[in-house]
Short mmCIF file of C-alpha atoms and ligand atoms in Angstrom, two decimals:
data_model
loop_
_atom_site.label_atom_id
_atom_site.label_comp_id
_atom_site.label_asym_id
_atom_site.label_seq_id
_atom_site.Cartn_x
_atom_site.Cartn_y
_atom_site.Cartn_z
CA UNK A 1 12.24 16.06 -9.63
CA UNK A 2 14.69 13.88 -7.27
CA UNK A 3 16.54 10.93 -9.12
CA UNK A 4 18.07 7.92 -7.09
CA UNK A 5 22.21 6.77 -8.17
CA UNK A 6 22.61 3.94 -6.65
CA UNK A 7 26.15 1.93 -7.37
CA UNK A 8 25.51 -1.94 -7.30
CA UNK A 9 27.93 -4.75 -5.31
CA UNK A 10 27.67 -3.81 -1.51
CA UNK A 11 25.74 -6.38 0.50
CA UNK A 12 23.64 -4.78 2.75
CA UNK A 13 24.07 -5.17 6.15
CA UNK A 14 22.74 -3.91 9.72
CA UNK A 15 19.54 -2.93 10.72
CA UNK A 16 16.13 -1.29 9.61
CA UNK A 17 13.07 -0.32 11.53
CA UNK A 18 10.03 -0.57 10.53
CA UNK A 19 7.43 2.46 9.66
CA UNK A 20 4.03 2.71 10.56
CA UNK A 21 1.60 1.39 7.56
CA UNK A 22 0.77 3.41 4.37
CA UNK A 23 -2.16 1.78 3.45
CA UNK A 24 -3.69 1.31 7.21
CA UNK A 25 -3.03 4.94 8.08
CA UNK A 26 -4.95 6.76 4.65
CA UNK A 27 -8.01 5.53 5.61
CA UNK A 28 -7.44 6.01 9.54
CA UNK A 29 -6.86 9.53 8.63
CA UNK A 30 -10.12 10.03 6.85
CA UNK A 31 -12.05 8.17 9.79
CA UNK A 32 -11.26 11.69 11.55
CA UNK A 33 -13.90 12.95 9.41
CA UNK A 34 -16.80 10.69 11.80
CA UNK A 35 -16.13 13.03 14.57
CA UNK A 36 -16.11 16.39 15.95
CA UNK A 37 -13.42 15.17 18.43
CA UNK A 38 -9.39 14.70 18.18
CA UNK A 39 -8.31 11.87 16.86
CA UNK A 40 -4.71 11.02 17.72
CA UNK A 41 -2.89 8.46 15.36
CA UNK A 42 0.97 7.76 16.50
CA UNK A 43 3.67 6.10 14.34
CA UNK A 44 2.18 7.62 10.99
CA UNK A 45 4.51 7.43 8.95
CA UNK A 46 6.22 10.60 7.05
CA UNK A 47 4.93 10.26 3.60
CA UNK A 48 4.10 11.74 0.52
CA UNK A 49 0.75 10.51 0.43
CA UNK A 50 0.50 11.03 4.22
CA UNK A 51 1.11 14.52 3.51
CA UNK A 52 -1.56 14.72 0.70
CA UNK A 53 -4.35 13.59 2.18
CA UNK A 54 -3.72 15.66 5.66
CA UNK A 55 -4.08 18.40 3.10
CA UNK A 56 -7.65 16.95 1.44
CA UNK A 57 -8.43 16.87 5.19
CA UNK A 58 -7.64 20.71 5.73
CA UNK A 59 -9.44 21.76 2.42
CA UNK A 60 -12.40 20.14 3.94
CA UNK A 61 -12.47 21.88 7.05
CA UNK A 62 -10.27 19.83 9.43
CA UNK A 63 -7.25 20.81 11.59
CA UNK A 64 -4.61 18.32 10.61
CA UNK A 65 -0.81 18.16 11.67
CA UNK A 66 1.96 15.81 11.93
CA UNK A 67 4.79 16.05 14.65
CA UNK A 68 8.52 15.14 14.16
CA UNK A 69 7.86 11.68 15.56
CA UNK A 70 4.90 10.67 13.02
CA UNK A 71 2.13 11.50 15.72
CA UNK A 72 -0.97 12.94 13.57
CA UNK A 73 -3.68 15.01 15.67
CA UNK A 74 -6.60 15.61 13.50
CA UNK A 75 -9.98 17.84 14.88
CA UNK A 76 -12.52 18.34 12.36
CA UNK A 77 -15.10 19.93 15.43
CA UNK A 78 -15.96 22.52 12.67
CA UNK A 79 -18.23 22.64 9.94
CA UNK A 80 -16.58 20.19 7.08
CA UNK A 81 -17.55 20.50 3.60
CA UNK A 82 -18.51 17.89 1.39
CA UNK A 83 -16.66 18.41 -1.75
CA UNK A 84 -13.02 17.11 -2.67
CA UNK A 85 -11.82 18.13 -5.87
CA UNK A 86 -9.83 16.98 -8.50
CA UNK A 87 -7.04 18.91 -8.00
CA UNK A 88 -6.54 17.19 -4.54
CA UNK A 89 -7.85 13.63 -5.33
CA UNK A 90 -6.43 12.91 -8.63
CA UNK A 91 -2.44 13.17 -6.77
CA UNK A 92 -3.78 9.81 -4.50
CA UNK A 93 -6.20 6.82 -5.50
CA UNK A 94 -6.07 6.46 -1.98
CA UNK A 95 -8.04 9.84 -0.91
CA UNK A 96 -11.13 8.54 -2.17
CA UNK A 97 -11.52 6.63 1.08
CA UNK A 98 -13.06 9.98 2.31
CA UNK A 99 -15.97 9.23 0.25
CA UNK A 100 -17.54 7.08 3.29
CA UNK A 101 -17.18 8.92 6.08
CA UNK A 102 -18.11 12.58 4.51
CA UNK A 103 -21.63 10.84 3.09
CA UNK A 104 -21.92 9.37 6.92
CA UNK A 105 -21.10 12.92 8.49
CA UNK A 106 -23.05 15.08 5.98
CA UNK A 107 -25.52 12.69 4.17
CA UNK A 108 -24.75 14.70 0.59
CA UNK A 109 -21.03 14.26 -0.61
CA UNK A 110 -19.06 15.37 -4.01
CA UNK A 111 -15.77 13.34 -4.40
CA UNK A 112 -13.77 13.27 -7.68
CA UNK A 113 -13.36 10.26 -9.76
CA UNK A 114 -9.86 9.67 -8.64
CA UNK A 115 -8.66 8.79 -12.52
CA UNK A 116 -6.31 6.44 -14.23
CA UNK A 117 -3.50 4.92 -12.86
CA UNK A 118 -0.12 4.03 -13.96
CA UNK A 119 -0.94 0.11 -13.66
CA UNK A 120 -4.40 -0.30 -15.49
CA UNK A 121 -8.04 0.37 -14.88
CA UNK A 122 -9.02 0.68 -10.79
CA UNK A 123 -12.55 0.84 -10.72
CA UNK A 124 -14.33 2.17 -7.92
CA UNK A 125 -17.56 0.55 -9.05
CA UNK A 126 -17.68 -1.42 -5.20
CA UNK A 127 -17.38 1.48 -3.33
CA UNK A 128 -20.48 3.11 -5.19
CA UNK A 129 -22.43 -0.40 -4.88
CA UNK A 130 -21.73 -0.42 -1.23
CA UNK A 131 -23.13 3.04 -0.95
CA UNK A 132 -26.11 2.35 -2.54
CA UNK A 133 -26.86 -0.58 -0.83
CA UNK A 134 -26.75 1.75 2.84
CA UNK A 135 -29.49 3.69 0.78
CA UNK A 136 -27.91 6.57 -1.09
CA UNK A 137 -28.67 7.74 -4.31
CA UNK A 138 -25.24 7.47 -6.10
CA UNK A 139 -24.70 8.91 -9.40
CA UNK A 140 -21.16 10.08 -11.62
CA UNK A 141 -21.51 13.94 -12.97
CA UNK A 142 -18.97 15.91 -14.49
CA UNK A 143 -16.13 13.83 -13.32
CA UNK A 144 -17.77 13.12 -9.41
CA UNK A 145 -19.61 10.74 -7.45
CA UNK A 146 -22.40 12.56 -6.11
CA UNK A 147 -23.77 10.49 -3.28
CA UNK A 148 -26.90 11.32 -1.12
CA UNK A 149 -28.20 9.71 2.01
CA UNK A 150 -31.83 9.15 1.85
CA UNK A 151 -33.96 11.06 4.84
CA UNK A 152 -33.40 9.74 8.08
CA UNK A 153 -29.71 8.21 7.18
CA UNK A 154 -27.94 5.71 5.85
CA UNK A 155 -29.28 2.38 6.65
CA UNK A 156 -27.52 -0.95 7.73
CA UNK A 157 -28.08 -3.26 4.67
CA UNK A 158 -26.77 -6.93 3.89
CA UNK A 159 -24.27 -6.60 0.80
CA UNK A 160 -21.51 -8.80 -0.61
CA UNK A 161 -18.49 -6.63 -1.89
CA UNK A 162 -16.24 -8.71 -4.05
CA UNK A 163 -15.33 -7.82 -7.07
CA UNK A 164 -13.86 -10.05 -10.39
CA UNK A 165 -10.02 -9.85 -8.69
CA UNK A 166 -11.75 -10.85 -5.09
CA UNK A 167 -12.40 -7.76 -2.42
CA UNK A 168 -11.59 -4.60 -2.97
CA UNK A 169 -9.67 -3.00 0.23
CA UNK A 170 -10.44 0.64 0.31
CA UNK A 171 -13.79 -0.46 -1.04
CA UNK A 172 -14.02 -2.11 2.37
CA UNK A 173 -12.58 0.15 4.06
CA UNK A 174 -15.23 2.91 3.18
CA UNK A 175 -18.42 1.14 3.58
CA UNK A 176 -17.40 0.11 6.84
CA UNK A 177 -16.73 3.59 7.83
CA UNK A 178 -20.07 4.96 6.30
CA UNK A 179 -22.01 1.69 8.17
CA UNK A 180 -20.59 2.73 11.40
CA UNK A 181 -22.82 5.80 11.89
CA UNK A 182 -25.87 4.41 9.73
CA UNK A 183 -29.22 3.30 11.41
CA UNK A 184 -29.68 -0.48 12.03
CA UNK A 185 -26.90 -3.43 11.16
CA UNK A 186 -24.62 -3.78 8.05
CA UNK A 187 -23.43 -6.81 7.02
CA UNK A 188 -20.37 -7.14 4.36
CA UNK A 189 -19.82 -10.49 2.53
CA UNK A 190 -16.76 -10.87 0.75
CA UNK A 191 -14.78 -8.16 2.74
CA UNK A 192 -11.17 -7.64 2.59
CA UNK A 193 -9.30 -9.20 5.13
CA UNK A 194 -5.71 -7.57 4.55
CA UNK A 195 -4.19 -6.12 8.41
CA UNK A 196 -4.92 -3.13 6.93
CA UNK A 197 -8.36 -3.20 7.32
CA UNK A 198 -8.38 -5.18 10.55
CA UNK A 199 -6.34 -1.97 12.00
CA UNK A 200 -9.42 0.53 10.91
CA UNK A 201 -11.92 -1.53 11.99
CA UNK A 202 -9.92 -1.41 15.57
CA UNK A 203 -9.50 2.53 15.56
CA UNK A 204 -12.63 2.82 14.45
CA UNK A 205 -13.99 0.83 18.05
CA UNK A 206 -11.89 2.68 19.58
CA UNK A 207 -13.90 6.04 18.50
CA UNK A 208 -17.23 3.92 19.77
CA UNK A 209 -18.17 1.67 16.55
CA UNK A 210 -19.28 -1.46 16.54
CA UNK A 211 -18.05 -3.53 13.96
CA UNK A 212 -17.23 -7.00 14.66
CA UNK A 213 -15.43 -9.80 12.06
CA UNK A 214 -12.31 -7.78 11.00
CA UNK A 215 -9.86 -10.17 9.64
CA UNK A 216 -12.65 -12.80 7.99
CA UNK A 217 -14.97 -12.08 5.21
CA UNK A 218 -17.73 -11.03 6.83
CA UNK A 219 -18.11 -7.76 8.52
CA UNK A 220 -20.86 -6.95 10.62
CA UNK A 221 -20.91 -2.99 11.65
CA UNK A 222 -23.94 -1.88 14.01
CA UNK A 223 -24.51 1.71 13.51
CA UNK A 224 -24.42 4.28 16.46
CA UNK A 225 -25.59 7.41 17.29
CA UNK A 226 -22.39 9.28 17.20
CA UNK A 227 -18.26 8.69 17.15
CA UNK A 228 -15.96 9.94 19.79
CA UNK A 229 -12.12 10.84 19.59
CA UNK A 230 -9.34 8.27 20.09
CA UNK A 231 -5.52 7.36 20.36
CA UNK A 232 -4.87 5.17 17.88
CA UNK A 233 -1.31 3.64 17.07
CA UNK A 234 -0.72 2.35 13.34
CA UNK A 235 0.51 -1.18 12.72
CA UNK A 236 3.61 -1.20 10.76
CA UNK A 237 3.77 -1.16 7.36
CA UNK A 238 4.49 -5.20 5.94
CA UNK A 239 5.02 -4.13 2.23
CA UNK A 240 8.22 -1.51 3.47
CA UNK A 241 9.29 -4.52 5.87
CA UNK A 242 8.85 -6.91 2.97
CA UNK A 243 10.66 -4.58 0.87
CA UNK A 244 13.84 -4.42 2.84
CA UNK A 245 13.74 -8.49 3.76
CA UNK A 246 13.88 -8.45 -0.10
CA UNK A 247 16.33 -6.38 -0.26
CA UNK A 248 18.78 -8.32 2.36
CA UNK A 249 17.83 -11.74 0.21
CA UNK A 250 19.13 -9.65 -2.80
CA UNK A 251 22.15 -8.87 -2.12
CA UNK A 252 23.22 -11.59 0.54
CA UNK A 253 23.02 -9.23 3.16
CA UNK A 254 22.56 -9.50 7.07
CA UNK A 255 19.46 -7.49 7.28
CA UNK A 256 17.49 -7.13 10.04
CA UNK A 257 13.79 -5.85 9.59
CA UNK A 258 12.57 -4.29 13.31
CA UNK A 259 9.26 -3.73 14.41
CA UNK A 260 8.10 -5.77 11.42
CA UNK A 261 4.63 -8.22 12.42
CA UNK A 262 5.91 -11.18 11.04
CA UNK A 263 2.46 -12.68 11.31
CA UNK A 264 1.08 -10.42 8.55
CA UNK A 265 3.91 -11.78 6.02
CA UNK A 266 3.05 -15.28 5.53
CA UNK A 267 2.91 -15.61 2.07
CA UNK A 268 6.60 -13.70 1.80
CA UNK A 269 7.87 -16.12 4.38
CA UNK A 270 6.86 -19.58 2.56
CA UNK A 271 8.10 -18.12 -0.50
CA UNK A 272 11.20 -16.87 0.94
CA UNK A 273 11.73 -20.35 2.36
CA UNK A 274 10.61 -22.10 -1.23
CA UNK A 275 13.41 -20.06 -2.33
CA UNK A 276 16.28 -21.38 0.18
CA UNK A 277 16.86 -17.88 1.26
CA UNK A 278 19.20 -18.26 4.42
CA UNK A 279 17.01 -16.46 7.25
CA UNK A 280 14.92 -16.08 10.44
CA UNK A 281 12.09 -14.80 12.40
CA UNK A 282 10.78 -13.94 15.37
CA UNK A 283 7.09 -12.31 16.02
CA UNK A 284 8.61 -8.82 15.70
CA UNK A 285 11.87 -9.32 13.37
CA UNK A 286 12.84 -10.76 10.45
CA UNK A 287 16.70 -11.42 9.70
CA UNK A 288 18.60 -12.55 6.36
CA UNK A 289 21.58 -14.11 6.59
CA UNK A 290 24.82 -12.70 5.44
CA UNK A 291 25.50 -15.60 2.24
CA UNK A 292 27.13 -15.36 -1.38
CA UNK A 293 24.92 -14.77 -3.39
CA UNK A 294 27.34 -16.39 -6.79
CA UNK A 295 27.81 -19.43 -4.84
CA UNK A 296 24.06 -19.95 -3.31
CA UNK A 297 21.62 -18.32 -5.71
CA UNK A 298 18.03 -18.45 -4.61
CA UNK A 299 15.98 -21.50 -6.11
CA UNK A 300 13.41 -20.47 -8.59
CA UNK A 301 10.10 -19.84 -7.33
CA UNK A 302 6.95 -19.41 -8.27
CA UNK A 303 4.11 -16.76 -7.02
CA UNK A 304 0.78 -15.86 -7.55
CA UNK A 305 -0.65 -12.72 -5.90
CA UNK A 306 -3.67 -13.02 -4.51
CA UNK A 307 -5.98 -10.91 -1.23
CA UNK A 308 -4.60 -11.40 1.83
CA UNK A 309 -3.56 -14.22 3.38
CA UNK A 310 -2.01 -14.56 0.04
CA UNK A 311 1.28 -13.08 -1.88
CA UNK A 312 0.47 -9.38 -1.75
CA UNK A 313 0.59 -7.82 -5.17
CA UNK A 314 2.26 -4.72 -3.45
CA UNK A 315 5.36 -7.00 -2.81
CA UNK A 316 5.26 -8.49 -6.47
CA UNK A 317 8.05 -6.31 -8.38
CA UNK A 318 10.26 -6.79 -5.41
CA UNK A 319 9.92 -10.69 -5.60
CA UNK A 320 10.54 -10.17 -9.47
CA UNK A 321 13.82 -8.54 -8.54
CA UNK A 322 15.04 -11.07 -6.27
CA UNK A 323 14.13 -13.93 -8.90
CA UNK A 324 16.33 -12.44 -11.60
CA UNK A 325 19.13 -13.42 -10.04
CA UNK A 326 17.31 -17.28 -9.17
CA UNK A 327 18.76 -19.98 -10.52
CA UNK A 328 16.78 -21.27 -13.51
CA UNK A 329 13.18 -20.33 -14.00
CA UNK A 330 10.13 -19.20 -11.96
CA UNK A 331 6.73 -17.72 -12.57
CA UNK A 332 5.15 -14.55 -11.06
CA UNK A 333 1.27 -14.69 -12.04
CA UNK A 334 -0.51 -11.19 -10.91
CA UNK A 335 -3.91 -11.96 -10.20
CA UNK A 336 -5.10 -8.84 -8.70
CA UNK A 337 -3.80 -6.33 -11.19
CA UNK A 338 -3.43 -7.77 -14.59
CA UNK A 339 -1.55 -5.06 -15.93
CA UNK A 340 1.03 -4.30 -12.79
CA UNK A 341 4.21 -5.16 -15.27
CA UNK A 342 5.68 -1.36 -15.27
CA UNK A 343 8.87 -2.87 -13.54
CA UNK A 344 9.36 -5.67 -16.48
CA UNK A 345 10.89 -3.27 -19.40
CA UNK A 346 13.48 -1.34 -16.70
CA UNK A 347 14.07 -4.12 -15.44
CA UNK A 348 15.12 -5.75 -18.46
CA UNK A 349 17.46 -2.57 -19.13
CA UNK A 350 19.32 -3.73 -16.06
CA UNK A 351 19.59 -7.01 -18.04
CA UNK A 352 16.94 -8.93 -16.49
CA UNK A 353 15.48 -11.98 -18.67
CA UNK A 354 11.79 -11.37 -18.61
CA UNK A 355 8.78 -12.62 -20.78
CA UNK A 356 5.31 -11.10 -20.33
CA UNK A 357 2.47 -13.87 -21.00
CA UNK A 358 -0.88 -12.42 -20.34
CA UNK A 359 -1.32 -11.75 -16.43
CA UNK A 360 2.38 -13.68 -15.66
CA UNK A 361 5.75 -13.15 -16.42
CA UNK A 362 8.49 -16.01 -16.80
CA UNK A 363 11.71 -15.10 -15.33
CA UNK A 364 14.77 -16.28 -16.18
CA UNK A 365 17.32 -15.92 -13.56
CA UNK A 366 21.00 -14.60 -14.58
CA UNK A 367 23.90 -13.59 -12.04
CA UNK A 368 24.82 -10.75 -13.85
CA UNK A 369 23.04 -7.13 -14.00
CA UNK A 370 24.20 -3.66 -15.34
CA UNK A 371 23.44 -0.52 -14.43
CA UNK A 372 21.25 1.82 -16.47
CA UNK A 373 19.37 4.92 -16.23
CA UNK A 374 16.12 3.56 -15.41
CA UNK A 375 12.48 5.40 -14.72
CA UNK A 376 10.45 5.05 -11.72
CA UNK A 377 6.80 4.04 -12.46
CA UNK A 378 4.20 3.23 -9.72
CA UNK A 379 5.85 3.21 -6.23
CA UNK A 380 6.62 -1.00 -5.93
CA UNK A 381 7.84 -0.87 -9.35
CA UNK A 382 10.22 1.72 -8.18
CA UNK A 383 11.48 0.07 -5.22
CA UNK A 384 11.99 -3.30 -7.14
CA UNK A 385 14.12 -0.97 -9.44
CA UNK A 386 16.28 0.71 -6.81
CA UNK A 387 16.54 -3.50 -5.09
CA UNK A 388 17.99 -4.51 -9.04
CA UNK A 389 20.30 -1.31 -8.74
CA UNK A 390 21.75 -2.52 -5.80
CA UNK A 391 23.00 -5.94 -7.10
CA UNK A 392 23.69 -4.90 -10.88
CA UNK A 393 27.27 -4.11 -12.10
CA UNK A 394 27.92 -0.12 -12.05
CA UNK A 395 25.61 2.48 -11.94
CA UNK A 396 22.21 2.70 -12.16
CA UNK A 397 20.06 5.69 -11.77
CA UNK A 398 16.47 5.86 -11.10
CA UNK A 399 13.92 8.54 -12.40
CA UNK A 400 11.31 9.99 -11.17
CA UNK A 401 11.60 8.86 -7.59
CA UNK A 402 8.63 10.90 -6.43
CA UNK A 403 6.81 7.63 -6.97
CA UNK A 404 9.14 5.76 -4.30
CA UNK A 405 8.70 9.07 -1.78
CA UNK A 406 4.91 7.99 -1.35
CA UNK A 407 5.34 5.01 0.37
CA UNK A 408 8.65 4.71 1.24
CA UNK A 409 10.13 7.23 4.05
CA UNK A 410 13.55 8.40 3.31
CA UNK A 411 14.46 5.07 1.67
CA UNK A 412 18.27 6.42 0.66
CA UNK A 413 18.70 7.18 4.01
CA UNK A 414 17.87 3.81 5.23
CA UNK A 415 19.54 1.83 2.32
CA UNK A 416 22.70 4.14 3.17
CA UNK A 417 22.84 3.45 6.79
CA UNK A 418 22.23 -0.58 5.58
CA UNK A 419 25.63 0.19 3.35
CA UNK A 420 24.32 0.56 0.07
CA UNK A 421 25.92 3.26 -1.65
CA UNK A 422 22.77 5.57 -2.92
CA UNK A 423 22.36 9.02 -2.69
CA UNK A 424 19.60 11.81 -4.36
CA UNK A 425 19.81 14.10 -6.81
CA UNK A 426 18.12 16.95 -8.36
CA UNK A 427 17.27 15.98 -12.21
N1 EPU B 501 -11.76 -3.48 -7.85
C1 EPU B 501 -12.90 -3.40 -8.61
N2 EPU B 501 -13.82 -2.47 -8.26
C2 EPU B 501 -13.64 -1.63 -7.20
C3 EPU B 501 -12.48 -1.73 -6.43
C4 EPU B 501 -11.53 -2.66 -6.78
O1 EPU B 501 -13.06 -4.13 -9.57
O2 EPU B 501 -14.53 -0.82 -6.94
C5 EPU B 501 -10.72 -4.45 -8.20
C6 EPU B 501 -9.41 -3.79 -8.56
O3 EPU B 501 -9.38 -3.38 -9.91
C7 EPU B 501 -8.42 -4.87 -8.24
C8 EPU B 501 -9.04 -5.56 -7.03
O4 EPU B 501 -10.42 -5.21 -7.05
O5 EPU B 501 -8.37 -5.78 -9.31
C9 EPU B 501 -8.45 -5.13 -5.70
O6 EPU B 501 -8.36 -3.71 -5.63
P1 EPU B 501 -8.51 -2.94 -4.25
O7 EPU B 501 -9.78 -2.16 -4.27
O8 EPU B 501 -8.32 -3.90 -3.14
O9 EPU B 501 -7.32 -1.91 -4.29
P2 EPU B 501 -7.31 -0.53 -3.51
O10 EPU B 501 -8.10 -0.68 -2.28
O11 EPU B 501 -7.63 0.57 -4.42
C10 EPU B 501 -5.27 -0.98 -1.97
C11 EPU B 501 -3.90 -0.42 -1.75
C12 EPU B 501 -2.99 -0.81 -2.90
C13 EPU B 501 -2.96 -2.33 -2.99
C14 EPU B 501 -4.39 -2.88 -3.14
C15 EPU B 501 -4.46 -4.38 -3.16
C16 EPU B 501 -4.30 1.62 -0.51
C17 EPU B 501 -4.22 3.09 -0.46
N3 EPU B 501 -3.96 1.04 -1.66
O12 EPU B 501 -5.77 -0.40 -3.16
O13 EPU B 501 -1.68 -0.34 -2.56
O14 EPU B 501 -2.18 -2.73 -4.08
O15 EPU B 501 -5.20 -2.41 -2.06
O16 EPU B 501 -3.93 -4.91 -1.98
O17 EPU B 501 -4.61 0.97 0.48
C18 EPU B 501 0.50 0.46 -2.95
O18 EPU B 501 0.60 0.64 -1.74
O19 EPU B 501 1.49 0.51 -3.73
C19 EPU B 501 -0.82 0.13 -3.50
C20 EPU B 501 -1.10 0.27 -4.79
#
């Protein structure tokens, strides 16, 4: 295991370019599944989890690689099997977004419960109602879903698909993807809307679906016969983007986020504005503004995750690191995952003021921080830790950094070249 030593006090400054998305590309990957032809996804980006669930795709039958530049070519024009196992799943919450398309390819499909997670319960309970409602028998044995289409198919059906914390995005994500080759129309109420899912529905088009509504609430897919191959590039990834405009507003940097869609970051720019961070934007680039960060502190400000449009909850530890340094008080509420507080105790060993109150955490901000040996949770938590690290007094090392590998490529390399001083080491 790798552990991150990061020495705090350097503003960062220069610029960063964007990767292709995490969360849009897993479930691109497993849309490969709906067809015996190539499918071609460029600016994937080099991750951990990319890398896992290319090799779910290969244990189920499919020819899978990734070039030097990101470029994925996937053929799974042989037999596939229908069974991924724990061994596989359990590494990646994510790989159960193969569920819909191997139950659409071979009507009878045996996917691992994909198990606990290091922030909470994640229930998979709407992907299973979404399958049922196209018709299949769904049931949990020994540890699996075991879903069947009925005879003839999976059928369009009408279905709503939000859950107590609002939609579910991989829940979404693989209905849609079963719907696209069942007979007849599905309709989904209460969809996701994140870009994410907007960006699958759009590959998936471009292999000859028909799903129309991407973006809004409802989702109607009309099945077809079959799916052909495509060329589909990824959008880039607005949670690494937001991660490194964080990161600039930190430490009073001039950072400059590239190939960023500042249209899917809303939420991060009202807040960021809220918080009289010194910046601006254009559609593809987001810039901080090199400031002291003693003399102008940001303002205190509140925010409460919610689905897209809204604050994402993948950006929340991040915002919690940039409001420990605010000047007074603010509130972070976490309204999609109660329990997504792994950040608040290592943070606080770095000095942070932090008070856990049911599903929010007050904040009060302080100018100083001090390094400590801190561990690496779930993969935001981590990168929040490494953002405190850069702005507390001394050292700090962070543990466990596989976490930060899955969803952020080569992030020493990039805080480096931004003139942080960070490098990696073996435990
Ligand atoms: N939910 C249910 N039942 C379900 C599914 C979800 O109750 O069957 C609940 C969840 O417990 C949660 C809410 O619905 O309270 C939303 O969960 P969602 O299903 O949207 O999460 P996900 O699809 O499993 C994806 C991302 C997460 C991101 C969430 C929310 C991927 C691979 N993962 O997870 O990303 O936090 O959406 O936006 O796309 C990350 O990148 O660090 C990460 C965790």
């Amino acid at each position: 295991m790798d552990k991150l030593i990061v020495e705090g006090g350097r503003p960062l400054a220069g610029k960063v370019r964007t990767a292709g998305s995490k969360n849009a590309v897993l479930p691109i990957l497993a849309s490969s599944l709906l067809t015996r032809e190539p499918l071609v996804v460029e600016g994937a980006p080099q991750l951990a989890d990319v890398s896992t669930l290319l090799g779910i795709l290969r244990e189920l039958g499919a020819e899978a690689d990734q070039d030097a530049d990101g470029t994925v070519t996937i053929s799974c024009a042989a037999d596939v099997q229908g069974r991924a196992p724990w061994e596989s799943v359990r590494k990646m919450r994510g790989s159960v977004c193969v569920l819909g398309p191997l139950l659409a390819r071979l009507g009878r499909v045996e996917v691992s419960l994909p198990g606990g997670c290091a922030f909470g319960v994640r229930p998979i309970d709407v992907h299973l109602k979404g399958m049922r409602a196209l018709g299949a028998d769904v049931r949990v044995e020994h540890g699996y879903v075991v879903a069947e289409a009925p005879a003839g198919g999976l059928r369009g059906a009408r279905m709503f698909l939000g859950s107590a914390n609002g939609p579910s995005v991989l829940g979404t994500a693989n209905v849609m993807m079963a719907a696209t080759l069942a007979r007849g129309t599905t309709v989904i109420e209460g969809a996701a809307c994140e870009p994410e899912v907007v960006d699958l529905a759009d590959c998936l088009n471009a292999m000859g679906a028909k799903v129309r509504g991407q973006g809004s609430p409802i989702l109607t897919v009309e099945g077809v016969d079959e799916l052909h191959g495509a060329r589909h590039s990824v959008i880039p990834d607005r949670i690494e983007a937001g991660t490194y405009v964080l990161a600039g507003a930190l430490t009073g940097g001039a950072v400059r986020v590239e190939r960023c869609r500042t249209d899917h970051l809303g939420a991060l720019v009202d807040r960021l504005t809220e918080a009289g961070v010194p910046f601006s934007t254009g559609p593809d680039w987001i810039e901080t503004h090199a400031h002291d960060t003693h003399a102008r502190q940001p303002r205190p400000t509140d925010v409460t995750t919610h689905a897209y449009p809204g604050f994402p909850t993948d950006l929340q530890a991040q915002w919690m690191a940039l409001m420990i340094r605010a000047e007074g008080i603010s509130l972070i509420t976490e309204r999609i995952f109660p329990d997504r507080w792994m950040h608040v105790p290592e943070l606080e060993r770095l000095g942070a003021e932090l008070r856990r109150q049911s599903t929010a955490v007050v904040v009060r901000g302080t100018k100083e921080l001090s390094g400590a040996p801190v561990m690496a949770s779930d993969l935001r938590a981590s990168a929040a830790l490494v953002m405190a690290g850069l702005v507390a007094r001394g050292t700090t090392e962070v543990h466990r950094v596989y976490h930060i590998d899955r969803g952020y490529e080569r992030i020493e390399e990039r805080l480096a070249n931004l003139g942080a001083a960070i490098r990696r080491e073996k435990e």
